Coordinates of C-alpha atoms in Angstrom, one line a residue:
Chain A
X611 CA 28.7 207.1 172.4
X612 CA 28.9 203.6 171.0
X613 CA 25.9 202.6 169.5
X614 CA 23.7 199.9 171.4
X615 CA 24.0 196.7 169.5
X616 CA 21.3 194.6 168.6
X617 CA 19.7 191.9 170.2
X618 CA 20.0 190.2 167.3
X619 CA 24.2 190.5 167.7
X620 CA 24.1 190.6 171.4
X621 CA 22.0 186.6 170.8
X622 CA 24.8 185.8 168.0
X623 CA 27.7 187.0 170.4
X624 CA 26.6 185.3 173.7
X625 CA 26.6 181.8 170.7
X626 CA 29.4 182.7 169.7
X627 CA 31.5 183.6 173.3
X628 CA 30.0 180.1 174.4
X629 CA 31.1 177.9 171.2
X630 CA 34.6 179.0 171.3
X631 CA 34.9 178.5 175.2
X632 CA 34.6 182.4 177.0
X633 CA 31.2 181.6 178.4
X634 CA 30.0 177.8 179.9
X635 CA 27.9 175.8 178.2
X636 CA 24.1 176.3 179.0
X637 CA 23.0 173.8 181.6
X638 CA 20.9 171.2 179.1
X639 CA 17.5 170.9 181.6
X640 CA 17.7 174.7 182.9
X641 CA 17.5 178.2 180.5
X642 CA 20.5 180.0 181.4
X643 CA 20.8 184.3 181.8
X644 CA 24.6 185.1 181.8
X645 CA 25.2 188.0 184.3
X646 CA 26.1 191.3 182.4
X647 CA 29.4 190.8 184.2
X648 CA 30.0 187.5 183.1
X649 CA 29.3 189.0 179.6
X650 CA 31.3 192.0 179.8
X651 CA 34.2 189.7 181.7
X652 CA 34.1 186.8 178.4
X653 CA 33.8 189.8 176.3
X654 CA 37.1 191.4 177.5
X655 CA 38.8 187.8 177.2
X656 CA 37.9 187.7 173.8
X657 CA 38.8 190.9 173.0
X658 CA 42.6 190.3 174.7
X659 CA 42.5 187.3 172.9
X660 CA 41.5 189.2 169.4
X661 CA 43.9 191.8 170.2
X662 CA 41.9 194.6 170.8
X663 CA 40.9 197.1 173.0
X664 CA 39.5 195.5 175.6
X665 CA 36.2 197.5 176.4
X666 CA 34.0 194.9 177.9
X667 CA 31.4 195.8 175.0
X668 CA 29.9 194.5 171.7
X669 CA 31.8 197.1 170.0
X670 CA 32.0 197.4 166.1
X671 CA 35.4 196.0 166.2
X672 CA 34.5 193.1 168.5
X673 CA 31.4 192.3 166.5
X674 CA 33.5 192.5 163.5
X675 CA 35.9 189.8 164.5
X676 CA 33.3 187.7 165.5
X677 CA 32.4 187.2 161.9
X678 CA 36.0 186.6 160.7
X679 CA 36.9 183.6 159.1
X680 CA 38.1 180.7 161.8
X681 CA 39.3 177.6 163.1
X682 CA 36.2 175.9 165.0
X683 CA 38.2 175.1 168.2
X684 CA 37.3 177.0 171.0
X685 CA 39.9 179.5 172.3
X686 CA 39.6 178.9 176.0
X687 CA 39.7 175.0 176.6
X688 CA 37.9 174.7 179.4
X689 CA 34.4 172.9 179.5
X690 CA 34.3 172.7 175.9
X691 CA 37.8 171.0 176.0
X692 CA 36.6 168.6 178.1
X693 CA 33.9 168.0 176.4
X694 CA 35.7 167.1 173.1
X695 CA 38.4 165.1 174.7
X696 CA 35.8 162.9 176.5
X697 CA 34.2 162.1 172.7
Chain B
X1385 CA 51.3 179.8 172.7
X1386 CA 49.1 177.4 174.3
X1387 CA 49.6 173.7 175.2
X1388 CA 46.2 171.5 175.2
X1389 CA 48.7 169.1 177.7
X1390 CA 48.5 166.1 175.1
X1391 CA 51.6 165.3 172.4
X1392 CA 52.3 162.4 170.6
X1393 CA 54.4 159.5 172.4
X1394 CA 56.3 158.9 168.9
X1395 CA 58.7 161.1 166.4
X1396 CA 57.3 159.5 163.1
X1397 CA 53.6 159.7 162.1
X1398 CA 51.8 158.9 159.2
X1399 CA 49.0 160.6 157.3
X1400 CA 46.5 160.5 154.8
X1401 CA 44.3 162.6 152.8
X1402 CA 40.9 160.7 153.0
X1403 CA 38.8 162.6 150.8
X1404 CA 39.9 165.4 148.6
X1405 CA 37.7 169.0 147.7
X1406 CA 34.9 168.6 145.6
X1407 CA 34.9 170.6 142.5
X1408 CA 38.3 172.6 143.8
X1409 CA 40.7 174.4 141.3
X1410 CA 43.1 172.1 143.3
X1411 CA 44.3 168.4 141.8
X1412 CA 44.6 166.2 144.6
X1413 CA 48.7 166.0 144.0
X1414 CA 48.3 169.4 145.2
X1415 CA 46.6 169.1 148.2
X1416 CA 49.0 166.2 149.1
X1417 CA 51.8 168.2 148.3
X1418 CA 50.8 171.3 150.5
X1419 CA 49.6 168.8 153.4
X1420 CA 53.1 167.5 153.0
X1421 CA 54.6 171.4 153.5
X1422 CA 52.5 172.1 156.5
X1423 CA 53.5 169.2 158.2
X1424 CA 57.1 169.3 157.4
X1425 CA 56.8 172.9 158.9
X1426 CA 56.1 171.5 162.5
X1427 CA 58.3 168.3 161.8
X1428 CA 61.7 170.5 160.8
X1429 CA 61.4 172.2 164.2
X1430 CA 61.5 169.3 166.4
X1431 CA 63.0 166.5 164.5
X1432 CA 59.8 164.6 163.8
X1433 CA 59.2 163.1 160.4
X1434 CA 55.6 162.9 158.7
X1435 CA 55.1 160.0 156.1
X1436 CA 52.0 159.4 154.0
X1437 CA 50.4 156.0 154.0
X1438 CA 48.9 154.2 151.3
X1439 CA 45.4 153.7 151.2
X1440 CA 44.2 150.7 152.8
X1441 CA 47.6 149.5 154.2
X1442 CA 48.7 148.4 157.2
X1443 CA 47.3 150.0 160.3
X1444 CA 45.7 153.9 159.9
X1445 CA 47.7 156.8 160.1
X1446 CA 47.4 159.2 163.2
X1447 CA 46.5 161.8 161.4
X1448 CA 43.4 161.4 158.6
X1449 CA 42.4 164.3 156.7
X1450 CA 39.2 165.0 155.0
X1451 CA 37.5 167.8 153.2
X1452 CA 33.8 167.6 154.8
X1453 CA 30.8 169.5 154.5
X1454 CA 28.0 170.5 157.2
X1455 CA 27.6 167.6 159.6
X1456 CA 30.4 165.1 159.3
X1457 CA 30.1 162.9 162.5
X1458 CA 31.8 164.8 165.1
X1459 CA 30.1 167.4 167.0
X1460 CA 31.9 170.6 164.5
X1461 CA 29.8 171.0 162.0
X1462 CA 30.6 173.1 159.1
X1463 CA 28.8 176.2 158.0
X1464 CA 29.2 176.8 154.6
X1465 CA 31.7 179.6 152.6
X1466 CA 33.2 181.5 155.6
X1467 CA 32.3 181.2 158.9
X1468 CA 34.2 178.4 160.3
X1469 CA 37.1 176.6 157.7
X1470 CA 38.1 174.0 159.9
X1471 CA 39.3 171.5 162.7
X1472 CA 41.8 169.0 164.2
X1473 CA 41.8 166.8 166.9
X1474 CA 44.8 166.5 169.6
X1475 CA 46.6 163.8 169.7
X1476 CA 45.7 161.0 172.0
X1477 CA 44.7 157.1 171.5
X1478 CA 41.1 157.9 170.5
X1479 CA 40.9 157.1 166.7
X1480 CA 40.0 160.6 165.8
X1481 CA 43.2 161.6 167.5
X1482 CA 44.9 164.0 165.0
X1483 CA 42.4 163.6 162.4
X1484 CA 42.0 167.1 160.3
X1485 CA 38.7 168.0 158.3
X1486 CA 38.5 171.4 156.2
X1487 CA 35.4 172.6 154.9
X1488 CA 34.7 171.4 151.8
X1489 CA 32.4 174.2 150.9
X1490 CA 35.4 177.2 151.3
X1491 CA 37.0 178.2 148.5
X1492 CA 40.2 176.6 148.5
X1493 CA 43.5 178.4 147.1
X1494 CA 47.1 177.9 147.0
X1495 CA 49.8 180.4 145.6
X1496 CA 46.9 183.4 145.3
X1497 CA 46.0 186.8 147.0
X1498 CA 42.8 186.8 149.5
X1499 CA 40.4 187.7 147.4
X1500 CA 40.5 184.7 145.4
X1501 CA 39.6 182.5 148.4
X1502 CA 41.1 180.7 151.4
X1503 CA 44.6 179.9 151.3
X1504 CA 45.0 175.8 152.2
X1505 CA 48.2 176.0 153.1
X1506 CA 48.1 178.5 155.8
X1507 CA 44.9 176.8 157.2
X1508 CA 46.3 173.1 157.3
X1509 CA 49.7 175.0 159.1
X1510 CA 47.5 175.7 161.5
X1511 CA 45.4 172.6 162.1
X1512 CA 48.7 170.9 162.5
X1513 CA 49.5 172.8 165.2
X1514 CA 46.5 171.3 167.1
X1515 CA 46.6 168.2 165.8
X1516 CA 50.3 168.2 167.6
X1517 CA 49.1 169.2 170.6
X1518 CA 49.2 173.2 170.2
X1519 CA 45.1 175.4 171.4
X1520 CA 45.2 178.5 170.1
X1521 CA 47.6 181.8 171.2
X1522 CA 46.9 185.2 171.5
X1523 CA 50.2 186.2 170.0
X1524 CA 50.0 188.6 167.0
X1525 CA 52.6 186.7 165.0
X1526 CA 51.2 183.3 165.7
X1527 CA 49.9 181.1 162.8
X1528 CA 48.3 179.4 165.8
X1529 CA 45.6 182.8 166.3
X1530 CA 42.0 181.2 166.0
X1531 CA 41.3 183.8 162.7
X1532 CA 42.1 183.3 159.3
X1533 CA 45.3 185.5 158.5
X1534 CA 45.9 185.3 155.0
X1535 CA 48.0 182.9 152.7
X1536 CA 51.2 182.3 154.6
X1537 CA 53.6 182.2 151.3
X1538 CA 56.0 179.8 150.0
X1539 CA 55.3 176.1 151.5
X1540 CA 58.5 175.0 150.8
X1541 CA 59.8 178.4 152.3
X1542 CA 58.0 178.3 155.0
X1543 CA 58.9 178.9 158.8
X1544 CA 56.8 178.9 161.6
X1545 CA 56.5 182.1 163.7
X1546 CA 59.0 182.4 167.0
X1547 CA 56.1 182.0 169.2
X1548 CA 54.9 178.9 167.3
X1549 CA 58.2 177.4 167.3
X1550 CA 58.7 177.6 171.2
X1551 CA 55.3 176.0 171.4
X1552 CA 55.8 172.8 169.4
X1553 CA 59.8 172.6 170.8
X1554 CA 58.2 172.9 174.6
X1555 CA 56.1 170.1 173.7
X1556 CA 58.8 167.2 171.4
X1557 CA 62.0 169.3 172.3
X1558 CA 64.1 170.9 169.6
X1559 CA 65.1 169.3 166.6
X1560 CA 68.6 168.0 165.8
X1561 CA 70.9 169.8 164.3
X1562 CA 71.6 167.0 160.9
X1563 CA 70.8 168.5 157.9
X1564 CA 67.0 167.8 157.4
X1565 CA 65.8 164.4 155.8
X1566 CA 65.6 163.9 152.2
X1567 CA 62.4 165.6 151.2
X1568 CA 60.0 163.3 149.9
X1569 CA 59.1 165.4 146.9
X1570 CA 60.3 168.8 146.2
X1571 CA 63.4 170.1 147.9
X1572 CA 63.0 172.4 151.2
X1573 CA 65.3 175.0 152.5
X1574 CA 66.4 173.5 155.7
X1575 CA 65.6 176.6 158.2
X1576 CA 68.7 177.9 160.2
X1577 CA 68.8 177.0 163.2
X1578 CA 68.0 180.2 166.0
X1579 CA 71.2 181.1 167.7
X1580 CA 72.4 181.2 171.1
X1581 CA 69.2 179.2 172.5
X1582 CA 69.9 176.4 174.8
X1583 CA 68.5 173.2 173.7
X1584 CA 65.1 172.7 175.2
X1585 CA 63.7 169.1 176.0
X1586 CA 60.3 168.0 177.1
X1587 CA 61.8 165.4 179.5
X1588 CA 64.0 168.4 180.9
X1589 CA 62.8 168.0 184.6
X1590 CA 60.4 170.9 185.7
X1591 CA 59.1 171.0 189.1
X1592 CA 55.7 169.6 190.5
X1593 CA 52.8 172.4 190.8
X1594 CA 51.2 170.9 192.9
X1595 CA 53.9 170.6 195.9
X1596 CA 53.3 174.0 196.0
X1597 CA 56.1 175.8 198.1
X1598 CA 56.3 178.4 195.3
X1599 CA 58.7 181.1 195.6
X1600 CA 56.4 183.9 194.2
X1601 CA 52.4 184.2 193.3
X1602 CA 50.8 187.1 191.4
X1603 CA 47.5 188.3 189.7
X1604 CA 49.3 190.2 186.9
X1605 CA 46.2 191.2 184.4
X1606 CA 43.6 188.9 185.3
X1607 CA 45.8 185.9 185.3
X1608 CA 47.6 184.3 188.1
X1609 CA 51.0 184.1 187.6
X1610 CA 52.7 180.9 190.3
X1611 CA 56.6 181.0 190.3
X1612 CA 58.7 178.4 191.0
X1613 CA 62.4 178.7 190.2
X1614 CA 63.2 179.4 186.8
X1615 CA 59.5 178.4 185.6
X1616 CA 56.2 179.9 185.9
X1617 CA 52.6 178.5 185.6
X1618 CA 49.5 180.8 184.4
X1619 CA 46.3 180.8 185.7
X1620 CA 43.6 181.8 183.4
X1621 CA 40.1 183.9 184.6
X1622 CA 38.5 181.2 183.5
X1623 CA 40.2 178.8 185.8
X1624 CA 42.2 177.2 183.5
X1625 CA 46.0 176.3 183.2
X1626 CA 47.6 177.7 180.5
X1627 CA 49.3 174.2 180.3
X1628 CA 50.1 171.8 183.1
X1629 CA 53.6 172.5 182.0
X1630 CA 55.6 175.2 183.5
X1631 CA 56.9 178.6 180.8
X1632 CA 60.6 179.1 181.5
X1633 CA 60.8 182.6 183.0
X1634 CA 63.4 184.3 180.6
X1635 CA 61.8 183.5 177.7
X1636 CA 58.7 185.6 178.9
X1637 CA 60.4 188.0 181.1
X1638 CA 62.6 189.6 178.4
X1639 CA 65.6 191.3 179.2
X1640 CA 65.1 190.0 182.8
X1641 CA 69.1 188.5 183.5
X1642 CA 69.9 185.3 183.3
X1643 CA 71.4 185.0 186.8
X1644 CA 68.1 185.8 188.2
X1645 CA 66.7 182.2 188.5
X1646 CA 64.4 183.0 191.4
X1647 CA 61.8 185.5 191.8
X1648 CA 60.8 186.4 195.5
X1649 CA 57.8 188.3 195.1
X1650 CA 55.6 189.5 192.3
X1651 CA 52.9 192.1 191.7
X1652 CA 51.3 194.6 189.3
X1653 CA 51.5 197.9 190.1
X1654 CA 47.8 199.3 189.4
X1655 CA 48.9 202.7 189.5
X1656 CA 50.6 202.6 185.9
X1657 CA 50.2 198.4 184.9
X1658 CA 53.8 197.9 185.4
X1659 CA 54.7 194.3 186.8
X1660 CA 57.3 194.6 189.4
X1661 CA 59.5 191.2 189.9
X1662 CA 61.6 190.8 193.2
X1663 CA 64.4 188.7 193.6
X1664 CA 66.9 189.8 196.4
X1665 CA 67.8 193.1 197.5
X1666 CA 66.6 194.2 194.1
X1667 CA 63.5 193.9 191.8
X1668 CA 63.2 194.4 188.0
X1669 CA 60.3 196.4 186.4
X1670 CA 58.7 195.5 183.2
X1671 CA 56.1 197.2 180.8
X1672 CA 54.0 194.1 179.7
X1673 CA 57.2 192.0 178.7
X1674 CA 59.7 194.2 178.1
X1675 CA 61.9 194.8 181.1
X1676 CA 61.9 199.1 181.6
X1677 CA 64.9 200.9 181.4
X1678 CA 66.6 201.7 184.4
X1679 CA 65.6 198.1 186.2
X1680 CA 67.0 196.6 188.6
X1681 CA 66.3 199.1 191.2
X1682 CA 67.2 198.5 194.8
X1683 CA 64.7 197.8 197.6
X1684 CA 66.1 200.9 199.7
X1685 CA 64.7 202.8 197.1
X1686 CA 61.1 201.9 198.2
X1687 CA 62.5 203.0 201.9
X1688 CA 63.1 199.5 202.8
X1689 CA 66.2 199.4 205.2
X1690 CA 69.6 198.4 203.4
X1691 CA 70.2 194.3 202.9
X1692 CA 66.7 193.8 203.7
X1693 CA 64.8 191.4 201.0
X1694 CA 61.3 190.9 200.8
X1695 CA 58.9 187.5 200.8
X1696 CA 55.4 189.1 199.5
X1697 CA 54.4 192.3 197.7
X1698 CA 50.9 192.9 197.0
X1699 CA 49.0 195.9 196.6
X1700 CA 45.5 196.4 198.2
X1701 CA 43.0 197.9 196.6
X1702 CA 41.0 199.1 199.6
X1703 CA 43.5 202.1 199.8
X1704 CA 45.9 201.4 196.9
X1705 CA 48.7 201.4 198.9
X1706 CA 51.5 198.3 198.2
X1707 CA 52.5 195.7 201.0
X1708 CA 56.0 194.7 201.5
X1709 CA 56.1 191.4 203.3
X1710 CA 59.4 190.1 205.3
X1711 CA 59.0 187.2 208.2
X1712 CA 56.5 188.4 210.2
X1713 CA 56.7 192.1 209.0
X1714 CA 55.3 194.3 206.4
X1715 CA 56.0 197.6 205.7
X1716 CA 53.3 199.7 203.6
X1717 CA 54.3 201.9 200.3
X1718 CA 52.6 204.9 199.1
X1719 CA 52.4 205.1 195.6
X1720 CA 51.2 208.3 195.6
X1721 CA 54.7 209.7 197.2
X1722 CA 57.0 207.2 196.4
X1723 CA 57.2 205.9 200.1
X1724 CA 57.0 203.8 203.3
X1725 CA 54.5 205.3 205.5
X1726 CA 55.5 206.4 208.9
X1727 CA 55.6 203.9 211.5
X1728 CA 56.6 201.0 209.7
X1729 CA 57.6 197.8 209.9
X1730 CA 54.5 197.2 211.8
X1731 CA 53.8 193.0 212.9
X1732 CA 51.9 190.7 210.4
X1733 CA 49.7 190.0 213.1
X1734 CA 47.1 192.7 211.5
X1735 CA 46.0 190.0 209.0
X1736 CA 44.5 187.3 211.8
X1737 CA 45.2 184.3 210.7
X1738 CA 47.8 185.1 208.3
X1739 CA 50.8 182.9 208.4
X1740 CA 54.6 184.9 208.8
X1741 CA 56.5 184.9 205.8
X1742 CA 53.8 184.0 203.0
X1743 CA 55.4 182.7 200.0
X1744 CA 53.2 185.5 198.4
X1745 CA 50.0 187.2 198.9
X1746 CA 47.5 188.2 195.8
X1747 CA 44.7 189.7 195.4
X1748 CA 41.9 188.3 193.7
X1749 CA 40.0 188.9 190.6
X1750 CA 36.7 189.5 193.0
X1751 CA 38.8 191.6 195.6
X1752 CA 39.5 188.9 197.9
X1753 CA 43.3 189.1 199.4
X1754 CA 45.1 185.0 199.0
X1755 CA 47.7 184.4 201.3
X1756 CA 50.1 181.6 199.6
X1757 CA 52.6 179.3 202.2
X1758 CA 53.6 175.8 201.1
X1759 CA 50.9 174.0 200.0
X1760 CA 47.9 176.1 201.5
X1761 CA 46.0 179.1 201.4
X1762 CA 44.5 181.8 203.3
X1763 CA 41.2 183.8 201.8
X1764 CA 40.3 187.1 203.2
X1765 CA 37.5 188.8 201.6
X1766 CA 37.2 191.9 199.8
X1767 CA 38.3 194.2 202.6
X1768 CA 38.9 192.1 205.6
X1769 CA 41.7 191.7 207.5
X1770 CA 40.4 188.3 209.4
X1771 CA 41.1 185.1 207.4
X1772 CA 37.4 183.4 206.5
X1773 CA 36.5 180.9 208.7
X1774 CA 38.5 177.4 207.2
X1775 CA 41.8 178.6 206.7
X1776 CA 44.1 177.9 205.2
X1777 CA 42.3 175.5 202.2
X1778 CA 45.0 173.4 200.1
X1779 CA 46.0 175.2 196.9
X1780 CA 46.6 172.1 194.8
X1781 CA 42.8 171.5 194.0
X1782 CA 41.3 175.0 194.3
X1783 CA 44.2 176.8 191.8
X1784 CA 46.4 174.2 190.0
X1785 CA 44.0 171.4 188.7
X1786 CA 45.6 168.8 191.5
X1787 CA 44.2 165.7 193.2
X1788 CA 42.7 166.7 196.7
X1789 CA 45.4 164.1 197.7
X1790 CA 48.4 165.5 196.0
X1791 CA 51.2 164.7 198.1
X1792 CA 53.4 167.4 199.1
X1793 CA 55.4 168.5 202.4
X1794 CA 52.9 170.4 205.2
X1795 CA 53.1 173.9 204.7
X1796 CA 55.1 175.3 207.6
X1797 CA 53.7 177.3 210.7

């Protein structure tokens, strides 16, 4: 069984999934839950982008390519590309 | 590889380094000179020269690099040693356009193994690839992948990765075939030239998207695949085109024959993941990319009568079971037994409100079944055979990032 992460990863992964474009931007005037499917859906994204197995899970390997070394583009140019392009 | 949908208008740009590494192992004629490399990696692909301008002459370069720490006035910040290394900006008329800022607090190396730092060249490689237009790929090989890889070698040696390559030549075409301009400082080996390509333009005429009329439409993976002769647009979960611009199919589809320039119908099989393509009396099955041995198989082997060809396949995951679509026709495929059910061809007319001969039908990533024809589209929900009160919706907006008022022909009744 794959251990639980933390809440401290699962808080650094949902920052991280929404910097680099898997999740939308929190709404500036409203706190914002993400569904556990929208998770475990940006979560597999990520993972097919990474190249690995794509579990749907903060997984040790997942968790570990978060904190590789990066380019601080976003992968998925949606919002965030908009965003930038409008600057 | 990825396309952000902007590219420079021009084949020369200038650059400059702004402001060099603080207290780096690197003098700044090195940093220049492995700027230099990186760029002259993109520019020997697709015939585009890279110059550097003198400081405070004439008008700015299009591309400005800095070494920055922590804030630096746009909205990246930097992080400190690790974390993230750095950024570009995609081309365009803003004056930021193609500007390039590395972290100034990474260890910065040239010419050493990982351990030693963060190899500048392999980074800057990569930030030119955005600040030419390219997002980041998914592709294993790709220098273009969002995570530091490791120091890419030789600068004057280098080559980009295939995948890379297509990217940029998609976007300025493929360079000529001249023997590469004098080098500006030390010599390059002019990379050979890949064989028995054809030469690829980006004012080659592709079709519109959003006249829809598209010949084949499938959810392959999460991603909507839209076919239009021998092109293809993706779809992204998220919404998002891959790019605006149309893939070619054979240079995804590999092995899939170059005679087969249309595809009729697509799906995925759940069953094993294997994407079936139709085209005629026959349809070509691929694992991933790679076409399967034994493909092309013939449609009579699914228990389809002889010379008949097919206009929609989909497979429906209320009973598993695959629909082949012909005029106003289906037949339905057990995978189970390797085929048709009894009693069929039955008449369209189950799905109400379905148009005959769909260009293709998909399911969605929520379970909803899409009827595609011309330039609408029909939504049935998870489960339903009655089309949702509205249909058919235009496509253009809802799927392909088009104007509400994209012109286009009526879809035919």
């Amino acid at each position: 069984r794959t251990p639980e992460p933390s809440a401290q990863d699962v808080s650094l992964s949902v920052d991280w999934l929404t910097r680099y474009g898997y999740l939308p931007p929190p709404h500036p005037a409203q706190a914002q839950l993400q569904s556990p499917e929208q998770l475990r859906d940006a979560i597999k994204i990520m993972q097919r982008f990474a190249g690995l197995k794509e579990t749907g899970l903060m997984d040790e390997a997942t968790l570990a390519t978060m904190k590789k070394p990066r380019c601080s583009l976003p992968d998925v140019l949606g919002v965030a590309g908009l965003v930038r392009r409008r600057r | 590889y990825a396309l952000t949908g902007s590219f420079w208008k021009k084949k020369q740009l200038f650059w400059r380094v702004r402001s060099f590494p603080q207290g780096s192992a690197l003098s700044q004629d090195i940093v220049r000179n492995l700027m230099h490399y990186a760029l002259t990696a993109w520019g020997t692909e697709v015939g585009m020269t890279f110059q550097e301008a003198e400081p405070r002459v004439g008008t700015e370069p299009e591309i400005l690099i800095d070494f920055a720490r922590a804030y630096h006035k746009d909205s990246y910040p930097f992080d400190g040693p690790g974390g993230t290394l750095a950024h570009a900006f995609f081309p365009g008329d803003h004056p930021i356009s193609g500007d390039t800022h590395f972290d100034d607090e990474e260890v910065w190396t040239f010419g050493e193994s990982d351990s030693g730092g963060t190899d500048l060249f392999a980074v800057a490689v990569h930030e030119f690839g955005h600040a030419l237009g390219l997002a980041h790929s998914s592709a294993p090989n790709s220098i273009m992948r969002p995570f530091y890889q490791g120091p890419a070698g030789d600068p004057s040696k280098y080559r980009l990765p295939p995948d890379d390559r297509e990217g940029i030549q998609q976007l300025y075409g493929k360079g000529p075939n001249s023997p590469h301009p004098e080098p500006t400082r030390k010599p390059l080996v002019p990379p050979p030239q890949p064989p028995g390509q054809p030469p690829d333009s980006p004012s080659a005429p592709v079709p519109d998207r959003c006249s829809g009329n598209f010949d084949a439409i499938a959810n392959i993976r999460g991603e909507v695949f839209f076919f239009k002769g021998p092109w293809f647009w993706r779809l992204q979960p998220s919404g998002q085109l891959v790019s605006p611009r149309p893939a070619k199919l054979h240079r995804f589809w590999e092995g899939l024959p170059e005679h087969v320039v249309t595809v009729d119908a697509a799906y995925s099989r759940p069953s094993d993941g294997r994407i079936l393509l139709f085209s005629g009396r026959q349809f070509w099955v691929f694992q991933d990319r790679q076409l399967e041995a034994g493909s092309p198989k013939l449609l009579t082997e699914l228990g389809l009568p002889p010379g008949e060809v097919v206009d929609a396949v989909f497979s429906w995951p209320q009973n598993g079971k695959t629909y082949l679509i012909r005029g106003e026709q289906y037949w339905r495929f057990d995978e189970a037994v390797h085929s048709v059910d009894p009693g069929y061809p039955k008449n369209l007319n189950l799905w109400e409100g379905a148009p005959s001969a769909p260009d293709d039908v998909t399911i969605g990533n929520k379970g909803d079944t899409y009827f595609f024809k011309g330039t609408e589209y029909w939504r049935f929900a998870p489960g339903s055979v009655v089309a949702e009160p509205g249909s058919p919706h235009p496509m253009g907006p809802d799927w392909l990032d088009c104007p509400p008022s994209a012109p286009g022909p009526p879809a035919p009744r």
